[in-house]
Amino acid sequence: MKAWFYAKEPHEQRIIIILGIIIGLALIYLLIWSPISESYAQKTTQVQAQRKLLTWMEDTGQQIAQLRGTAAQGTGGGPLLSTVDRTIKASGLGPGMKRLEPQGNNKVQIWFENTNFDQLLTSLSKLASDHQIQISSINIERQEQAGLVNARLVLIKGL
């Protein structure tokens, strides 16, 4: 290669050197600089997307916390037993409620006698929607008088 280079005229040697430098710079750009630059741009875009996602998650987390706080205020912040008792009595089922007893911190058992079935369902729906209290088990017996039932329920505080 040296012999070939030195056999050329000085003018041609300068052209070969300049072309060698240009090709060397092009290779450095194509093989080193360009991939690093593209990778940096991709990582910057990913970081921006992750920051945007983090901001959204933080905002949503705050909204969830506020909604949970609102739900807790809706129950009066009281225990399950008092919440169920208040809701049942407010719906007009107080006289039909014969027994109400707790079963641990998050369960309550209720017995109803000669209670209006439609009012019972409305009251249970209100407990579920307003206070996140769900039915764990239920036993309903129809009475001879139309629309009245005897019922035994176990309610549990949902999430």
PDB file of C-alpha atoms in Angstrom:
ATOM      1  CA  MET A   1       0.000   0.000   0.000  1.00  0.00           C
ATOM      2  CA  LYS A   2       2.926   2.328   0.823  1.00  0.00           C
ATOM      3  CA  ALA A   3       4.593   1.613  -2.475  1.00  0.00           C
ATOM      4  CA  TRP A   4       1.384   2.370  -4.345  1.00  0.00           C
ATOM      5  CA  PHE A   5       0.916   5.644  -2.394  1.00  0.00           C
ATOM      6  CA  TYR A   6       4.500   6.846  -2.930  1.00  0.00           C
ATOM      7  CA  ALA A   7       4.304   5.951  -6.636  1.00  0.00           C
ATOM      8  CA  LYS A   8       1.608   8.622  -7.074  1.00  0.00           C
ATOM      9  CA  GLU A   9       2.285  12.254  -7.867  1.00  0.00           C
ATOM     10  CA  PRO A  10       2.329  14.679  -4.877  1.00  0.00           C
ATOM     11  CA  HIS A  11      -0.871  16.218  -6.144  1.00  0.00           C
ATOM     12  CA  GLU A  12      -2.584  12.804  -6.209  1.00  0.00           C
ATOM     13  CA  GLN A  13      -1.157  11.991  -2.780  1.00  0.00           C
ATOM     14  CA  ARG A  14      -2.852  15.093  -1.317  1.00  0.00           C
ATOM     15  CA  ILE A  15      -6.158  14.111  -2.927  1.00  0.00           C
ATOM     16  CA  ILE A  16      -5.833  10.584  -1.483  1.00  0.00           C
ATOM     17  CA  ILE A  17      -5.025  12.004   1.979  1.00  0.00           C
ATOM     18  CA  ILE A  18      -7.995  14.400   1.822  1.00  0.00           C
ATOM     19  CA  LEU A  19     -10.304  11.605   0.650  1.00  0.00           C
ATOM     20  CA  GLY A  20      -8.943   9.362   3.434  1.00  0.00           C
ATOM     21  CA  ILE A  21      -9.695  12.042   6.016  1.00  0.00           C
ATOM     22  CA  ILE A  22     -13.196  12.589   4.581  1.00  0.00           C
ATOM     23  CA  ILE A  23     -13.907   8.836   4.569  1.00  0.00           C
ATOM     24  CA  GLY A  24     -12.489   8.506   8.119  1.00  0.00           C
ATOM     25  CA  LEU A  25     -14.707  11.355   9.366  1.00  0.00           C
ATOM     26  CA  ALA A  26     -17.733   9.853   7.592  1.00  0.00           C
ATOM     27  CA  LEU A  27     -17.066   6.477   9.230  1.00  0.00           C
ATOM     28  CA  ILE A  28     -16.681   8.103  12.671  1.00  0.00           C
ATOM     29  CA  TYR A  29     -19.957   9.960  12.137  1.00  0.00           C
ATOM     30  CA  LEU A  30     -21.879   6.931  10.807  1.00  0.00           C
ATOM     31  CA  LEU A  31     -20.483   4.326  13.208  1.00  0.00           C
ATOM     32  CA  ILE A  32     -20.056   6.319  16.425  1.00  0.00           C
ATOM     33  CA  TRP A  33     -21.657   9.767  16.540  1.00  0.00           C
ATOM     34  CA  SER A  34     -24.974   9.022  14.791  1.00  0.00           C
ATOM     35  CA  PRO A  35     -25.906   5.917  16.902  1.00  0.00           C
ATOM     36  CA  ILE A  36     -25.020   7.732  20.132  1.00  0.00           C
ATOM     37  CA  SER A  37     -27.028  10.777  19.059  1.00  0.00           C
ATOM     38  CA  GLU A  38     -30.086   8.673  18.102  1.00  0.00           C
ATOM     39  CA  SER A  39     -29.888   6.691  21.345  1.00  0.00           C
ATOM     40  CA  TYR A  40     -29.711   9.915  23.350  1.00  0.00           C
ATOM     41  CA  ALA A  41     -32.776  11.301  21.530  1.00  0.00           C
ATOM     42  CA  GLN A  42     -34.741   8.077  22.180  1.00  0.00           C
ATOM     43  CA  LYS A  43     -33.800   8.050  25.859  1.00  0.00           C
ATOM     44  CA  THR A  44     -34.775  11.705  26.209  1.00  0.00           C
ATOM     45  CA  THR A  45     -38.166  10.954  24.662  1.00  0.00           C
ATOM     46  CA  GLN A  46     -38.629   7.956  26.972  1.00  0.00           C
ATOM     47  CA  VAL A  47     -37.733  10.023  30.043  1.00  0.00           C
ATOM     48  CA  GLN A  48     -40.253  12.693  29.042  1.00  0.00           C
ATOM     49  CA  ALA A  49     -42.954  10.043  28.551  1.00  0.00           C
ATOM     50  CA  GLN A  50     -42.142   8.479  31.925  1.00  0.00           C
ATOM     51  CA  ARG A  51     -42.277  11.888  33.632  1.00  0.00           C
ATOM     52  CA  LYS A  52     -45.641  12.573  32.020  1.00  0.00           C
ATOM     53  CA  LEU A  53     -46.884   9.166  33.211  1.00  0.00           C
ATOM     54  CA  LEU A  54     -45.563   9.813  36.723  1.00  0.00           C
ATOM     55  CA  THR A  55     -47.337  13.177  36.860  1.00  0.00           C
ATOM     56  CA  TRP A  56     -50.585  11.570  35.705  1.00  0.00           C
ATOM     57  CA  MET A  57     -50.241   8.782  38.286  1.00  0.00           C
ATOM     58  CA  GLU A  58     -49.563  11.258  41.105  1.00  0.00           C
ATOM     59  CA  ASP A  59     -52.588  13.368  40.114  1.00  0.00           C
ATOM     60  CA  THR A  60     -54.794  10.293  39.858  1.00  0.00           C
ATOM     61  CA  GLY A  61     -53.489   9.027  43.212  1.00  0.00           C
ATOM     62  CA  GLN A  62     -54.446  12.321  44.820  1.00  0.00           C
ATOM     63  CA  GLN A  63     -57.922  12.140  43.272  1.00  0.00           C
ATOM     64  CA  ILE A  64     -58.358   8.580  44.570  1.00  0.00           C
ATOM     65  CA  ALA A  65     -57.244   9.646  48.033  1.00  0.00           C
ATOM     66  CA  GLN A  66     -59.719  12.537  47.954  1.00  0.00           C
ATOM     67  CA  LEU A  67     -62.528  10.242  46.822  1.00  0.00           C
ATOM     68  CA  ARG A  68     -61.708   7.747  49.574  1.00  0.00           C
ATOM     69  CA  GLY A  69     -61.718  10.594  52.066  1.00  0.00           C
ATOM     70  CA  THR A  70     -65.101  11.713  50.748  1.00  0.00           C
ATOM     71  CA  ALA A  71     -66.442   8.168  51.045  1.00  0.00           C
ATOM     72  CA  ALA A  72     -65.161   7.937  54.631  1.00  0.00           C
ATOM     73  CA  GLN A  73     -66.855  11.239  55.430  1.00  0.00           C
ATOM     74  CA  GLY A  74     -70.063   9.877  53.915  1.00  0.00           C
ATOM     75  CA  THR A  75     -70.037   7.077  56.473  1.00  0.00           C
ATOM     76  CA  GLY A  76     -69.419   9.598  59.191  1.00  0.00           C
ATOM     77  CA  GLY A  77     -66.061   7.984  59.739  1.00  0.00           C
ATOM     78  CA  GLY A  78     -67.839   5.693  62.209  1.00  0.00           C
ATOM     79  CA  PRO A  79     -67.563   1.983  62.621  1.00  0.00           C
ATOM     80  CA  LEU A  80     -69.450  -0.475  60.449  1.00  0.00           C
ATOM     81  CA  LEU A  81     -72.070  -1.251  63.103  1.00  0.00           C
ATOM     82  CA  SER A  82     -73.181   2.365  63.569  1.00  0.00           C
ATOM     83  CA  THR A  83     -73.157   3.036  59.814  1.00  0.00           C
ATOM     84  CA  VAL A  84     -75.404   0.042  59.132  1.00  0.00           C
ATOM     85  CA  ASP A  85     -77.708   0.905  62.062  1.00  0.00           C
ATOM     86  CA  ARG A  86     -78.049   4.542  60.946  1.00  0.00           C
ATOM     87  CA  THR A  87     -78.740   3.609  57.313  1.00  0.00           C
ATOM     88  CA  ILE A  88     -81.283   0.903  58.205  1.00  0.00           C
ATOM     89  CA  LYS A  89     -83.184   3.208  60.556  1.00  0.00           C
ATOM     90  CA  ALA A  90     -83.096   6.100  58.069  1.00  0.00           C
ATOM     91  CA  SER A  91     -84.682   3.859  55.427  1.00  0.00           C
ATOM     92  CA  GLY A  92     -87.640   3.070  57.712  1.00  0.00           C
ATOM     93  CA  LEU A  93     -86.636  -0.526  58.483  1.00  0.00           C
ATOM     94  CA  GLY A  94     -85.901   0.120  62.158  1.00  0.00           C
ATOM     95  CA  PRO A  95     -89.067  -1.561  63.509  1.00  0.00           C
ATOM     96  CA  GLY A  96     -88.422  -4.718  61.474  1.00  0.00           C
ATOM     97  CA  MET A  97     -84.800  -5.033  62.600  1.00  0.00           C
ATOM     98  CA  LYS A  98     -84.802  -7.497  65.503  1.00  0.00           C
ATOM     99  CA  ARG A  99     -81.103  -8.023  66.035  1.00  0.00           C
ATOM    100  CA  LEU A 100     -77.886  -6.330  64.980  1.00  0.00           C
ATOM    101  CA  GLU A 101     -74.561  -7.724  66.148  1.00  0.00           C
ATOM    102  CA  PRO A 102     -70.956  -7.280  65.074  1.00  0.00           C
ATOM    103  CA  GLN A 103     -68.807 -10.153  63.857  1.00  0.00           C
ATOM    104  CA  GLY A 104     -65.300  -8.772  64.092  1.00  0.00           C
ATOM    105  CA  ASN A 105     -64.232  -5.370  62.797  1.00  0.00           C
ATOM    106  CA  ASN A 106     -65.571  -5.624  59.267  1.00  0.00           C
ATOM    107  CA  LYS A 107     -68.710  -7.818  59.498  1.00  0.00           C
ATOM    108  CA  VAL A 108     -72.143  -7.340  60.990  1.00  0.00           C
ATOM    109  CA  GLN A 109     -75.110  -9.743  61.191  1.00  0.00           C
ATOM    110  CA  ILE A 110     -78.709  -8.478  61.034  1.00  0.00           C
ATOM    111  CA  TRP A 111     -82.084 -10.205  61.561  1.00  0.00           C
ATOM    112  CA  PHE A 112     -85.278  -8.747  60.149  1.00  0.00           C
ATOM    113  CA  GLU A 113     -88.845  -9.910  60.797  1.00  0.00           C
ATOM    114  CA  ASN A 114     -91.918  -8.921  58.785  1.00  0.00           C
ATOM    115  CA  THR A 115     -89.943  -6.389  56.794  1.00  0.00           C
ATOM    116  CA  ASN A 116     -90.907  -4.836  53.479  1.00  0.00           C
ATOM    117  CA  PHE A 117     -88.810  -6.575  50.815  1.00  0.00           C
ATOM    118  CA  ASP A 118     -88.550  -3.533  48.517  1.00  0.00           C
ATOM    119  CA  GLN A 119     -87.409  -1.268  51.370  1.00  0.00           C
ATOM    120  CA  LEU A 120     -84.841  -3.884  52.381  1.00  0.00           C
ATOM    121  CA  LEU A 121     -83.390  -3.996  48.856  1.00  0.00           C
ATOM    122  CA  THR A 122     -83.300  -0.202  48.653  1.00  0.00           C
ATOM    123  CA  SER A 123     -81.496  -0.009  51.983  1.00  0.00           C
ATOM    124  CA  LEU A 124     -78.955  -2.662  50.957  1.00  0.00           C
ATOM    125  CA  SER A 125     -78.357  -0.829  47.691  1.00  0.00           C
ATOM    126  CA  LYS A 126     -77.719   2.413  49.590  1.00  0.00           C
ATOM    127  CA  LEU A 127     -75.255   0.655  51.894  1.00  0.00           C
ATOM    128  CA  ALA A 128     -73.397  -0.711  48.866  1.00  0.00           C
ATOM    129  CA  SER A 129     -73.293   2.501  46.852  1.00  0.00           C
ATOM    130  CA  ASP A 130     -72.739   5.069  49.612  1.00  0.00           C
ATOM    131  CA  HIS A 131     -70.677   3.118  52.129  1.00  0.00           C
ATOM    132  CA  GLN A 132     -69.082   0.221  50.177  1.00  0.00           C
ATOM    133  CA  ILE A 133     -70.810  -2.317  52.441  1.00  0.00           C
ATOM    134  CA  GLN A 134     -71.576  -5.557  50.615  1.00  0.00           C
ATOM    135  CA  ILE A 135     -73.698  -8.640  51.367  1.00  0.00           C
ATOM    136  CA  SER A 136     -71.577 -11.579  52.466  1.00  0.00           C
ATOM    137  CA  SER A 137     -74.513 -13.951  52.972  1.00  0.00           C
ATOM    138  CA  ILE A 138     -78.277 -13.632  52.933  1.00  0.00           C
ATOM    139  CA  ASN A 139     -81.220 -15.850  53.857  1.00  0.00           C
ATOM    140  CA  ILE A 140     -84.726 -14.593  52.995  1.00  0.00           C
ATOM    141  CA  GLU A 141     -88.050 -16.262  53.865  1.00  0.00           C
ATOM    142  CA  ARG A 142     -91.277 -15.023  52.325  1.00  0.00           C
ATOM    143  CA  GLN A 143     -94.158 -14.289  54.712  1.00  0.00           C
ATOM    144  CA  GLU A 144     -97.831 -14.864  54.102  1.00  0.00           C
ATOM    145  CA  GLN A 145     -98.572 -11.172  53.833  1.00  0.00           C
ATOM    146  CA  ALA A 146     -97.550  -9.911  50.376  1.00  0.00           C
ATOM    147  CA  GLY A 147     -94.274  -8.004  50.206  1.00  0.00           C
ATOM    148  CA  LEU A 148     -93.070  -8.952  53.696  1.00  0.00           C
ATOM    149  CA  VAL A 149     -90.075 -11.152  54.469  1.00  0.00           C
ATOM    150  CA  ASN A 150     -87.942 -12.452  57.300  1.00  0.00           C
ATOM    151  CA  ALA A 151     -84.273 -12.053  56.494  1.00  0.00           C
ATOM    152  CA  ARG A 152     -80.916 -12.810  58.010  1.00  0.00           C
ATOM    153  CA  LEU A 153     -77.923 -11.007  56.509  1.00  0.00           C
ATOM    154  CA  VAL A 154     -74.197 -10.812  57.020  1.00  0.00           C
ATOM    155  CA  LEU A 155     -72.743  -7.563  55.719  1.00  0.00           C
ATOM    156  CA  ILE A 156     -69.080  -6.901  55.162  1.00  0.00           C
ATOM    157  CA  LYS A 157     -67.176  -3.656  54.674  1.00  0.00           C
ATOM    158  CA  GLY A 158     -65.802  -3.616  51.110  1.00  0.00           C
ATOM    159  CA  LEU A 159     -62.647  -1.876  49.836  1.00  0.00           C
TER     160      LEU A 159
END
